[in-house]
XYZ file of C-alpha atoms in Angstrom:
313
model
C 10.075 -13.030 22.421
C 11.014 -13.826 18.832
C 8.504 -12.839 16.148
C 8.571 -12.853 12.354
C 9.144 -9.078 12.453
C 12.021 -9.252 14.945
C 13.720 -12.041 12.963
C 13.327 -10.121 9.690
C 14.786 -7.008 11.296
C 17.668 -8.896 12.923
C 18.544 -10.535 9.592
C 18.319 -7.147 7.846
C 15.960 -8.537 5.226
C 15.699 -6.091 2.281
C 12.423 -4.191 2.211
C 12.392 -2.747 -1.313
C 10.031 -4.392 -3.783
C 7.689 -5.929 -1.197
C 4.564 -3.734 -1.401
C 1.117 -5.109 -2.162
C 0.107 -4.435 -5.764
C -2.976 -2.331 -6.534
C -3.573 0.400 -9.046
C -6.567 1.525 -6.971
C -7.387 1.087 -3.279
C -10.991 0.961 -2.068
C -11.328 1.432 1.678
C -14.497 0.871 3.712
C -14.866 1.833 7.360
C -15.777 -1.156 9.512
C -15.399 -0.690 13.284
C -15.169 -3.529 15.739
C -13.167 -6.752 15.606
C -11.687 -8.174 12.420
C -10.982 -11.793 11.567
C -8.234 -13.278 9.426
C -10.113 -12.532 6.195
C -11.734 -9.330 7.334
C -14.101 -8.827 4.385
C -15.919 -12.009 5.380
C -15.046 -12.240 9.087
C -16.028 -8.937 10.678
C -19.301 -7.132 11.349
C -19.556 -6.513 7.614
C -22.163 -8.797 6.067
C -20.068 -11.720 4.758
C -22.304 -11.951 1.676
C -21.352 -8.356 0.857
C -17.704 -9.147 1.530
C -17.769 -12.058 -0.920
C -19.578 -9.943 -3.527
C -17.005 -7.159 -3.216
C -14.140 -9.628 -3.574
C -15.746 -11.029 -6.733
C -16.415 -7.557 -8.179
C -12.818 -6.424 -7.638
C -11.136 -9.570 -8.976
C -8.877 -8.846 -11.928
C -9.625 -5.107 -11.974
C -6.547 -3.776 -10.173
C -8.733 -2.659 -7.248
C -7.716 -3.857 -3.797
C -10.343 -3.631 -1.051
C -9.507 -3.216 2.632
C -11.422 -2.342 5.775
C -10.395 0.604 7.947
C -11.237 1.801 11.445
C -10.221 4.635 13.717
C -7.263 3.971 16.048
C -8.114 2.978 19.602
C -10.098 0.301 21.378
C -12.383 -1.760 19.197
C -15.339 -2.668 21.332
C -18.125 -4.702 19.771
C -20.553 -1.813 19.251
C -22.586 -3.247 16.398
C -23.284 -1.695 13.014
C -22.336 1.961 12.397
C -25.005 4.281 10.980
C -22.563 5.971 8.603
C -19.261 4.785 7.185
C -16.352 6.554 5.553
C -15.302 5.239 2.145
C -12.167 6.180 0.217
C -10.979 5.351 -3.270
C -7.416 6.144 -4.329
C -5.757 5.631 -7.701
C -1.982 5.373 -7.403
C -0.572 5.464 -10.958
C 1.789 8.465 -11.391
C 0.348 11.249 -13.485
C -3.208 10.340 -12.483
C -3.008 9.822 -8.721
C -6.170 10.850 -6.902
C -7.936 10.305 -3.588
C -11.713 10.687 -3.213
C -13.927 10.224 -0.175
C -17.603 9.577 0.531
C -19.922 8.716 3.396
C -22.425 5.868 3.043
C -25.132 4.465 5.252
C -25.673 1.327 3.192
C -22.360 -0.386 2.320
C -24.114 -2.506 -0.330
C -24.019 0.627 -2.491
C -20.339 -0.122 -3.125
C -21.509 -2.806 -5.551
C -22.822 -0.002 -7.786
C -19.222 1.031 -8.474
C -17.600 0.283 -11.829
C -14.591 -1.629 -10.528
C -12.879 -1.963 -13.916
C -13.110 1.803 -14.405
C -11.798 2.481 -10.905
C -8.858 0.178 -11.529
C -7.982 2.066 -14.700
C -8.107 5.427 -12.917
C -11.599 6.636 -13.868
C -13.203 8.175 -10.764
C -16.625 8.988 -12.248
C -18.509 5.983 -10.878
C -17.304 6.810 -7.369
C -19.065 10.154 -7.666
C -22.177 8.749 -9.311
C -22.675 5.745 -7.028
C -21.593 7.180 -3.681
C -21.624 10.951 -4.082
C -17.852 10.921 -3.706
C -15.748 14.051 -3.876
C -11.993 14.748 -4.039
C -10.385 14.429 -0.610
C -9.170 17.845 0.525
C -7.715 16.905 3.910
C -4.335 15.550 4.918
C -2.847 12.426 3.289
C -4.076 9.117 4.653
C -1.754 7.025 6.820
C -3.048 3.454 6.907
C -1.377 1.279 9.547
C -1.933 -2.479 9.425
C -3.214 -3.662 12.814
C -4.994 -6.962 12.093
C -3.547 -9.237 14.745
C -5.769 -12.111 13.589
C -3.629 -12.322 10.435
C -0.345 -11.936 12.305
C 0.321 -10.941 15.896
C 3.090 -8.532 14.805
C 0.465 -6.288 13.185
C -1.287 -5.923 16.540
C 1.824 -5.816 18.732
C 3.598 -3.222 16.590
C 0.934 -1.656 14.382
C -1.675 -0.699 16.947
C 0.755 1.251 19.193
C 2.031 3.143 16.135
C -1.480 4.088 14.998
C -2.397 5.147 18.538
C 0.779 7.232 18.922
C 0.208 9.013 15.626
C -3.431 9.764 16.444
C -2.602 10.935 19.980
C 0.039 13.317 18.648
C -2.520 15.018 16.407
C -1.653 13.478 13.045
C -4.726 13.708 10.823
C -5.748 10.993 8.400
C -4.585 8.030 10.513
C -6.567 4.815 10.134
C -6.048 1.209 11.059
C -6.288 -1.111 8.052
C -6.903 -4.831 7.705
C -4.058 -6.055 5.516
C -1.121 -4.624 3.587
C 0.917 -7.823 3.206
C 4.390 -8.465 4.559
C 3.603 -8.564 8.273
C 7.227 -9.496 8.945
C 7.969 -5.831 8.124
C 5.571 -4.608 10.842
C 4.607 -1.989 11.575
C 3.566 -1.571 7.947
C 2.049 1.566 6.497
C 0.384 2.678 3.255
C 0.241 6.377 2.406
C -2.398 7.738 0.045
C -2.915 9.228 -2.491
C 0.411 8.120 -3.988
C 0.221 4.534 -2.748
C 3.738 4.033 -1.390
C 4.092 1.418 1.351
C 6.562 1.486 4.235
C 7.846 -1.053 6.710
C 9.421 -1.060 10.171
C 7.810 2.354 10.543
C 8.303 4.622 13.544
C 6.157 7.610 14.429
C 8.784 10.276 13.742
C 9.511 8.772 10.324
C 5.806 8.565 9.473
C 5.385 12.248 10.270
C 8.251 13.060 7.884
C 6.705 10.834 5.206
C 3.316 12.551 5.517
C 4.885 16.015 5.485
C 6.731 15.082 2.300
C 3.541 13.766 0.683
C 1.815 17.067 1.403
C 4.597 18.695 -0.616
C 4.308 16.123 -3.410
C 7.499 14.258 -2.507
C 8.311 10.616 -1.724
C 10.569 9.437 1.100
C 12.580 6.401 -0.023
C 14.017 5.399 3.370
C 12.027 2.431 4.657
C 9.927 2.361 1.476
C 8.660 -1.020 0.277
C 7.563 0.350 -3.093
C 4.706 1.980 -4.960
C 1.631 -0.219 -5.141
C 0.947 0.773 -8.765
C 3.766 -1.552 -9.881
C 4.594 -5.236 -9.631
C 7.441 -6.119 -7.300
C 10.403 -5.948 -9.749
C 9.220 -2.551 -10.960
C 8.777 -1.318 -7.377
C 12.424 -2.047 -6.652
C 13.544 -0.530 -9.965
C 11.625 2.711 -9.472
C 13.015 3.192 -5.952
C 16.543 2.513 -7.249
C 16.163 5.211 -9.903
C 14.820 7.669 -7.330
C 17.911 7.045 -5.222
C 20.373 7.184 -8.118
C 18.869 10.334 -9.640
C 18.032 12.029 -6.322
C 14.505 12.429 -7.658
C 11.813 12.482 -4.974
C 8.949 14.300 -6.706
C 5.954 11.987 -6.530
C 4.808 12.093 -10.164
C 8.255 12.448 -11.758
C 8.837 8.755 -12.523
C 6.783 6.078 -14.178
C 7.491 2.469 -15.149
C 6.959 2.165 -18.897
C 7.788 -1.518 -19.395
C 9.035 -4.624 -17.674
C 10.721 -7.330 -19.752
C 11.718 -10.805 -18.684
C 10.408 -13.196 -16.072
C 11.507 -14.562 -12.732
C 14.248 -14.664 -11.688
C 15.480 -11.710 -13.809
C 13.781 -8.666 -15.277
C 14.770 -5.544 -17.173
C 12.644 -2.567 -16.128
C 12.490 0.712 -18.052
C 11.743 3.758 -15.913
C 10.890 7.120 -17.488
C 11.148 10.634 -16.085
C 8.580 13.305 -16.883
C 11.419 15.354 -18.447
C 12.158 12.645 -21.029
C 15.060 10.829 -19.397
C 14.955 7.026 -19.204
C 16.741 4.381 -17.150
C 17.125 0.658 -17.632
C 17.223 -1.307 -14.392
C 18.125 -4.979 -14.034
C 16.356 -6.684 -11.122
C 17.069 -10.238 -9.981
C 14.955 -12.339 -7.672
C 16.853 -13.932 -4.835
C 15.986 -15.792 -1.650
C 16.398 -14.316 1.811
C 18.557 -16.674 3.848
C 18.720 -18.371 6.287
C 15.189 -19.842 6.195
C 12.850 -18.234 8.718
C 9.187 -17.915 9.613
C 7.586 -15.686 6.989
C 4.751 -15.016 9.425
C 4.192 -15.787 13.072
C 1.504 -18.309 12.187
C 3.661 -20.231 9.731
C 4.385 -23.818 10.730
C 7.330 -24.237 8.353
C 10.400 -22.159 7.611
C 10.668 -20.354 4.307
C 13.068 -18.217 2.306
C 11.138 -15.100 1.237
C 11.762 -13.832 -2.280
C 13.769 -10.615 -2.455
C 14.214 -8.125 -5.268
C 17.892 -7.283 -5.819
C 18.763 -4.379 -8.118
C 21.745 -5.526 -10.168
C 22.290 -2.463 -12.379
C 20.878 1.015 -12.964
C 21.812 2.693 -16.270
C 20.576 5.974 -17.677
C 19.876 5.585 -21.383
C 21.264 7.857 -24.059
C 18.861 8.961 -26.825
C 20.588 6.495 -29.174
C 20.199 3.606 -26.733
C 16.567 4.543 -26.163
C 15.877 4.449 -29.899
C 17.455 1.021 -30.357
């Protein structure tokens, strides 16, 4: 059976620079079935879902629903829900957790502050505290958006949970279902595609040590797509895998060509040229698509470390 994920894999579509963009992720536990737009088509009150979408718009906060791996019987409304907030910008990455009985309390959050990396409203509104457990592994499993997420994502989440990996959750949507199974790892916010259980375990082990695995990485969600590709290219070129070592300081240009400046915590800088191309031949970008498309791809054209003189110019 041909799916969007199998076609993407067979055509070796590049995966770098395809992560969803969010400076901060806000995750709300919602068991049971999910619809295509889960915030308004699940057991969560759709009025709350619409209000959360409106509150987060333009703030850099991306909201998703999560649930424990396994069967998702229609058991009604949970009495208590887990909530996480994670800021993903290097140098200020954090992950906090809370438990709420009334999910409407999420509207008491200061979404603009959360998006900028200020965690204080999460503590004030929800009694949130820094997360002290293992990193979170969020596997997209929403088959109502694309069947690949259910066919490939749910077995991965179940395998990880059954093998004792802590911090595994199913999540509603990470974008790019043709790269299923897709995965987001918090607190650092790097996304992965075509993930397999053994690779996920290595990724999570590295995160515990403050390192990033670049193999299979779609990019860091703190950055827009050209910058995601540029940052991963610098990591590879410089053999630098420490999570907070690199930051994107500016992106110049516009589609289809950008110049991205990436800085190291030790003062080094790189200039990376990224060009937007089209993945050919045309294919289904998702299993539900009725027409063929040519997904945009981020191609790194050049990576150059800057001398102090070049940096000053």
